[in-house]
Structure formats: C-alpha cells, structure tokens
Coordinates of C-alpha atoms in Angstrom, one line a residue:
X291 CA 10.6 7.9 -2.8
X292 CA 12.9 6.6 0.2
X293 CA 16.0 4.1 0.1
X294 CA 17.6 3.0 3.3
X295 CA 15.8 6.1 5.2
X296 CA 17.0 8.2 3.0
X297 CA 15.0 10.5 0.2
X298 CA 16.5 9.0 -3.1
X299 CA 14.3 8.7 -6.9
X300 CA 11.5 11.7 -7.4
X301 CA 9.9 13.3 -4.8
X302 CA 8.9 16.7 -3.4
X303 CA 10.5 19.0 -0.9
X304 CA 9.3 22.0 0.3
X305 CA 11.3 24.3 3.0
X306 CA 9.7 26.1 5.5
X307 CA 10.0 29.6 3.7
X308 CA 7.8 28.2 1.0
X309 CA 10.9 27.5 -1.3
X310 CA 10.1 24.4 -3.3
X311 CA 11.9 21.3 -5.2
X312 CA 10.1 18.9 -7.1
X313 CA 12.5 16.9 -9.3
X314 CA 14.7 13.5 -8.7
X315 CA 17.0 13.2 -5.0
X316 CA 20.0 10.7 -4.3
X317 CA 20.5 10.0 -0.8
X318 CA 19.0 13.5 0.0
X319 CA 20.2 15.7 -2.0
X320 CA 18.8 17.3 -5.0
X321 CA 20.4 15.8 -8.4
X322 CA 20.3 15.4 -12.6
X323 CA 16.8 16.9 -13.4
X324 CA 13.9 19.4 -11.3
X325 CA 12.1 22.2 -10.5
X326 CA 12.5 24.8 -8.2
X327 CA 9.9 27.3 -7.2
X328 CA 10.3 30.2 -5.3
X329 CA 6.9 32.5 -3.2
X330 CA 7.8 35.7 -5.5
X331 CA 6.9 33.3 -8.7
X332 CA 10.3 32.8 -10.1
X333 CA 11.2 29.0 -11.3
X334 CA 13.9 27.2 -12.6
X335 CA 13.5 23.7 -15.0
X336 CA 16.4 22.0 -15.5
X337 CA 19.5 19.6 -14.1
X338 CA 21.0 20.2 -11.2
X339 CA 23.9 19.2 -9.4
X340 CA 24.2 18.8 -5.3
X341 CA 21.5 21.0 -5.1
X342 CA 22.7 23.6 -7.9
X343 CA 21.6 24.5 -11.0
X344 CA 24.3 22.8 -12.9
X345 CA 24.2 21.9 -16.7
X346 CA 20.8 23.0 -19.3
X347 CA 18.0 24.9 -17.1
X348 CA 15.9 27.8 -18.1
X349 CA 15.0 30.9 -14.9
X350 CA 12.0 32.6 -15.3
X351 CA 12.6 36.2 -12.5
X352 CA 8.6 36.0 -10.6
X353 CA 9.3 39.8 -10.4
X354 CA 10.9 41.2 -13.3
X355 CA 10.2 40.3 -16.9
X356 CA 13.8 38.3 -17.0
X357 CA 14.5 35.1 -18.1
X358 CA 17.7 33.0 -19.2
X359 CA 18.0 29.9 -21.0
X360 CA 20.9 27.7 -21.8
X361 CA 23.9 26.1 -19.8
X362 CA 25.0 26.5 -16.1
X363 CA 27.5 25.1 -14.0
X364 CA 28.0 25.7 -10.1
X365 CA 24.8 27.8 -9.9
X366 CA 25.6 30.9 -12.3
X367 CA 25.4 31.3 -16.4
X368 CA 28.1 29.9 -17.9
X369 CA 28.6 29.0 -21.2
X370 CA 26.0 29.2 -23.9
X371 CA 22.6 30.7 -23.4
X372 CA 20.3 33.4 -24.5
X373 CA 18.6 35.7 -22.2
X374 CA 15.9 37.9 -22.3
X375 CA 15.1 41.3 -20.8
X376 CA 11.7 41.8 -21.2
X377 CA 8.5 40.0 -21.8
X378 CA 8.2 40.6 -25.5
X379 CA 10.9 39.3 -26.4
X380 CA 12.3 42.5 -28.1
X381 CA 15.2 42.4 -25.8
X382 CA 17.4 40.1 -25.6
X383 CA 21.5 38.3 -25.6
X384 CA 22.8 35.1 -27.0
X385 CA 25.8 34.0 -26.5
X386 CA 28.5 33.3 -24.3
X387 CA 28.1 33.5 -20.2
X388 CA 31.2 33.5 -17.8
X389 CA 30.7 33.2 -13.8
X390 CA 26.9 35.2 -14.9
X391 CA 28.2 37.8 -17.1
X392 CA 28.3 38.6 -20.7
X393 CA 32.2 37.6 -21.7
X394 CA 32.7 35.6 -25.0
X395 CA 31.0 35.9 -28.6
X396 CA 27.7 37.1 -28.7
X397 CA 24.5 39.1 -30.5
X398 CA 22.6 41.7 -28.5
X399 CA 19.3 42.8 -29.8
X400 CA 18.1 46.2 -28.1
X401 CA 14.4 47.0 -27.6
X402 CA 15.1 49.7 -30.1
X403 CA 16.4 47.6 -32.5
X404 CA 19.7 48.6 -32.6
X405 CA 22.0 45.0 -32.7
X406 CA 25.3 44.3 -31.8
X407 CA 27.2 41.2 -32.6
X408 CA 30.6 40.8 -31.7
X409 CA 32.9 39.9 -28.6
X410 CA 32.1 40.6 -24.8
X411 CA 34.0 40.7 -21.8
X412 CA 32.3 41.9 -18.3
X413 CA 28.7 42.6 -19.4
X414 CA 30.6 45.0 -22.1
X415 CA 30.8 45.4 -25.4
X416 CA 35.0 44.2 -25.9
X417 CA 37.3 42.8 -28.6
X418 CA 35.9 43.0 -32.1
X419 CA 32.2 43.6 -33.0
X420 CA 29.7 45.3 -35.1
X421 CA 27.0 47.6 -33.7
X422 CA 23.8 48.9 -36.4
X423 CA 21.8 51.9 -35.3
X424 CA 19.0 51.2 -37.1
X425 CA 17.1 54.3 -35.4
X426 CA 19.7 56.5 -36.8
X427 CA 21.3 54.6 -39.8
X428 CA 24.7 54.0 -38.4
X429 CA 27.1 51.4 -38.0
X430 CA 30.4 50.4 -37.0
X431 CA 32.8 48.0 -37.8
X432 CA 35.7 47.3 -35.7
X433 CA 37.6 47.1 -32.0
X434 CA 36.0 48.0 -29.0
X435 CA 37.5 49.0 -25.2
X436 CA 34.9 48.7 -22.0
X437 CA 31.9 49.5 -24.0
X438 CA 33.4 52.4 -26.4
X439 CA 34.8 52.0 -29.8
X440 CA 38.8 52.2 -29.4
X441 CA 41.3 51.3 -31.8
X442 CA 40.7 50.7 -35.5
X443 CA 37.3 51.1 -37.4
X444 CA 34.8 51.9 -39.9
X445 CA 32.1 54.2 -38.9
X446 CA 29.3 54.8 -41.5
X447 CA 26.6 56.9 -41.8
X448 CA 23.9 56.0 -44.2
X449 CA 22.1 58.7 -45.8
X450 CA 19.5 58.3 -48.5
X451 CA 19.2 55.7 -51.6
X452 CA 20.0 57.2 -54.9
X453 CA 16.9 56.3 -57.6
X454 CA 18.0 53.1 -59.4
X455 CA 21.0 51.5 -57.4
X456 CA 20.6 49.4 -54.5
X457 CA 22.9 51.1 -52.7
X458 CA 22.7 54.6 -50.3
X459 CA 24.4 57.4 -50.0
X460 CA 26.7 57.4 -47.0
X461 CA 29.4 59.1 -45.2
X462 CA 32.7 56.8 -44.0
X463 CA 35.5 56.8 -42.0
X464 CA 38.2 54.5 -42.1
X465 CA 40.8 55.0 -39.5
X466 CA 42.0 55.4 -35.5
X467 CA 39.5 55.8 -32.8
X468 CA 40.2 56.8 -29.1
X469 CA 37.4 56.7 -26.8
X470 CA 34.4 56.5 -29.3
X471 CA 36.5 60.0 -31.3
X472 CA 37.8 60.2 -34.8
X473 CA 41.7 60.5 -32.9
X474 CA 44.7 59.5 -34.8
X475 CA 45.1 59.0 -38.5
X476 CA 42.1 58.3 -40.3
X477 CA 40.2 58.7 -43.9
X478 CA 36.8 60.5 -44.1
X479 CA 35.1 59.4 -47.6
X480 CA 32.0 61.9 -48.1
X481 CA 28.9 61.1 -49.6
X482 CA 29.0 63.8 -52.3
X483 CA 32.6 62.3 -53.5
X484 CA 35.4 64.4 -51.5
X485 CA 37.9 62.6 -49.3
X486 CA 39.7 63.7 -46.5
X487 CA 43.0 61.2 -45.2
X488 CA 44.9 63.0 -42.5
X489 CA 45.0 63.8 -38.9
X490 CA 42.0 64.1 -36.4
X491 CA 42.0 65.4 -32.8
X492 CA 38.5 64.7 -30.8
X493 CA 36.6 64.5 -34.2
X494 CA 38.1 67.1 -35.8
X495 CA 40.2 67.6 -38.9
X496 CA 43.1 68.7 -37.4
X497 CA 46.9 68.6 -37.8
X498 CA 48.7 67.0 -41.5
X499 CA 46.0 66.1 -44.1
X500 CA 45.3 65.5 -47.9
X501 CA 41.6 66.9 -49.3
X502 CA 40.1 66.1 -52.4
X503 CA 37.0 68.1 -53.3
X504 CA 34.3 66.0 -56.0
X505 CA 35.6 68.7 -58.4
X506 CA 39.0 66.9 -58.1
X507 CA 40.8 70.0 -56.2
X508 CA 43.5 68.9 -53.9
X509 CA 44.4 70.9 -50.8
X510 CA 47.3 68.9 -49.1
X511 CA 48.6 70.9 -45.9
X512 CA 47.4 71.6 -42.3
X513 CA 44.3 71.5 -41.0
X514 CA 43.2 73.7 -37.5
X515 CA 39.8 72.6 -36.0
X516 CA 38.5 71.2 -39.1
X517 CA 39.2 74.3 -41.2
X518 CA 42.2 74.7 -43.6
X519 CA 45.1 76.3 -42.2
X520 CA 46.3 78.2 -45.2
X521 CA 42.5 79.5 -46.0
X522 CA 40.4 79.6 -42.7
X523 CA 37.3 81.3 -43.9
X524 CA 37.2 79.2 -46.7
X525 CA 33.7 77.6 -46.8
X526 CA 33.7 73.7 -48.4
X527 CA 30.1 72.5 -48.2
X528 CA 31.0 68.9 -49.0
X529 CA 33.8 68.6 -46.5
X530 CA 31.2 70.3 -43.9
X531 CA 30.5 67.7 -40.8
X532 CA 28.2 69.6 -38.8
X533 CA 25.4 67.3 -40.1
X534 CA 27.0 64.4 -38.7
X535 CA 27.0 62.5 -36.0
X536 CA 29.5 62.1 -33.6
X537 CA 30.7 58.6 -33.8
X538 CA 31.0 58.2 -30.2
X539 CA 28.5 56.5 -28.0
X540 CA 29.9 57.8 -24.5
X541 CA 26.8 56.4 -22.5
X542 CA 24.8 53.4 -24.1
X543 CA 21.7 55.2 -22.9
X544 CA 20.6 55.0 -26.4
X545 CA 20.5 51.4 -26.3
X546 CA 19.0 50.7 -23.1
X547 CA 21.5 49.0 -21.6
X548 CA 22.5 50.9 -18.7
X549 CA 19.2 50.4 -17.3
X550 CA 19.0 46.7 -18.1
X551 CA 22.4 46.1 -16.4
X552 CA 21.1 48.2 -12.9
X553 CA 18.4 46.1 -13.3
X554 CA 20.3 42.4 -14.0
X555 CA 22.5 43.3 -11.3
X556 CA 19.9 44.0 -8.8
X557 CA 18.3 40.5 -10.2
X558 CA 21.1 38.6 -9.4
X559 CA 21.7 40.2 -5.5
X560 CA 18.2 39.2 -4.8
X561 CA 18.6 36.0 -6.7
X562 CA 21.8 34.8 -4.8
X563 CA 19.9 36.0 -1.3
X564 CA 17.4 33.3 -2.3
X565 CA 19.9 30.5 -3.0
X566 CA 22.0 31.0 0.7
X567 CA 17.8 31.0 1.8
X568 CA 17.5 27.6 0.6
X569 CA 21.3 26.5 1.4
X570 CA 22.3 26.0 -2.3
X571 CA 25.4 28.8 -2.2

C-alpha cells in the first residue's frame, strides 16, 4: 500500500541481503505491528517502532535454539519477558530484562533442574534469592553478591526422610557468608541433634564457639580448624562435616550457566551485526 508516493498501510519489504519485513509502514518506515525475517532463519513477531522492535515481540535465533518472549523497547529486552535457552524448553528465565540483560526479579530454571528465584542484576544472580539443588538436595536462602552467596543465609542440606514424618533429615546453617564460605558468625544445626553457634573461617569452625553434642554435652571455648582447641584429637562424629558440601558455588558450572551466557552473548553480537545490516541500530 502507497499514500502520496510514499509506502504507508501493510506491505512487504525485502533488502537486498535477503533481510525481510512484512508488517504495517507509515510514510516508509516500519511501525505498530510485523515480521521480520532474517536468511539464517531467525524471526521476530511483534510491534515495532521506527523500524525497532519496540513494545510485545517474541525472537526465535535461526541458529541457536534461543528464543525470547515478552516486552521490548528501543530494540533490546526490557522489562518483562521469559526466555528460553534451548529447544525443549527445559531451560529457561522469566522475569525482568534491562538494556538485554537479566537485572530485576526473576525465576531461572536450569536444564538440570536446579531453580533459582530471586533478584538479578547484570545476567547475575544479586540481591535476595533462593537457589534449590535438586541434583544434590541443597538449598539456600538468602543475599547474594555477583553470582555467589554473600552476606546473611540459610544453607541446608537435605539428607534422608525419617519413616513416618513428612519431613527429612537435614543439616543447617544459619549465619554470615563471604564469598559462597561459612565466614563470620554463624549457627550449624546437625542432623543427628548437635549444634554448633560460633565462629567460622573459610568453612571451618574456627575461633569463639558454643557445642552441644545430642547427648546434651556442652563444650563452650575455642575452636582451631574445626577441631576443639582444648581436646584436638578428640573425635565427635556428629559434629563431623567432611560429608558435607561446601556451601559455596565458586563457578555456576553446575548449573549451566556459564555456557549459556558465552553463548547469549555471542547471540546478541551477531544479532546487533544484523540490525546495523538492515539500518535499525
């Protein structure tokens, strides 16, 4: 459709690259709702704006199994959407977008199932959230620093379900965390009964701290590398941690995110090559 020369109501343009638009025009430029197509397969549906994606669209990548759908404004994610990393739809984000990346409230369900649900800022895990290991039976409860718990917490690991109550055995701690470590003051509430509230350095018992065995023996002095001070050879299998697991995730390998960021990254250089291609950046 044409007014005064110009290409205004729907219509079709195609560039010479084999980038195309099908959607509505005013006065040549690409506005409100249409379809863009790119020769590698990948497509957007949705408004646009001067030739933007601008407002409720859904991308599908043509050559990675990507896809995000929700709200954008000047051409990146921003606001509310969910996207998806793979093509099963095991993998995936939903929540809040700012300038393209993760930053806001949102849940994040790994291919391995683990999920976190919490606060973002810069594609990482920030603010306050909860993250479930289901693979190992973890989870944790509290503040979070560039990707790594930091600050306050609850760490628990789950163990096994007792015959005839709905709840499982579990280890706890309640307390200060530096860098994904049991640092600070913190309490350590064993499965078997016995509770440790003290000092920890890197993980360790270590420095002022009160023990109570299940037995209800009390040790209350200092603690060196997770031993008693006063009686280092002494042996205390329920206040034994070598069976546990450290609470710190120093590289989310586990989760697959590393990879998934390379990878969104590299989608969204290749993606942004396209749109100066077709003069909409």
């Amino acid at each position: 459709m044409f007014s005064e020369g110009l290409m205004h109501g729907k219509g079709t343009y195609t560039w010479a690259d084999g980038v195309k638009y099908e959607g509505n025009f005013v006065k040549n430029v690409q506005m409100h709702q249409g379809r863009y197509t790119w020769p590698d397969g990948s497509v957007y549906d949705g408004q646009v704006k001067s030739g933007i994606r601008h407002g409720f669209g859904t991308y599908t990548c043509g050559t990675h199994p990507i896809s995000y759908s929700g709200q954008w404004f000047e051409g990146k994610r921003h606001g509310k959407g969910i996207l998806y990393y793979n093509k099963e739809g095991s993998s995936w984000y939903e929540g809040q977008f700012v300038n393209n990346v993760k930053s806001g409230w949102g849940l994040r369900c790994y291919k391995s199932g683990n999920v976190y649900k919490g606060d973002w800022e810069r594609d990482m895990r920030h603010g306050h959230g909860t993250m479930s290991w289901l693979t190992t039976d973890q989870e944790y409860t509290g503040q979070w620093v560039n990707g790594l718990q930091h600050g306050q917490g609850i760490h628990t690991w789950y163990l096994k379900r007792i015959s005839g109550s709905q709840y499982p055995l579990r280890n706890q701690y309640v307390g200060d965390i530096v860098n994904g470590n049991r640092h600070g003051h913190g309490k350590f509430i064993f499965a078997s009964g016995a509770v440790y509230d003290g000092e920890w350095v890197f993980n360790k018992k270590h420095g002022m701290g009160k023990l109570i065995l299940k037995n209800g023996r009390q040790y209350e002095g200092e603690f060196i590398d997770d031993r008693l001070a006063k009686y280092p050879a002494l042996q205390i299998d329920d206040a034994n941690m070598h069976k546990l697991s450290h609470i710190c995730t120093p590289s989310p390998f586990g989760t697959g995110e590393q990879i998934e960021l390379r990878r969104a990254a590299k989608n969204r250089h290749m993606l942004t090559q396209l749109l100066y291609r077709t003069g909409q950046l």
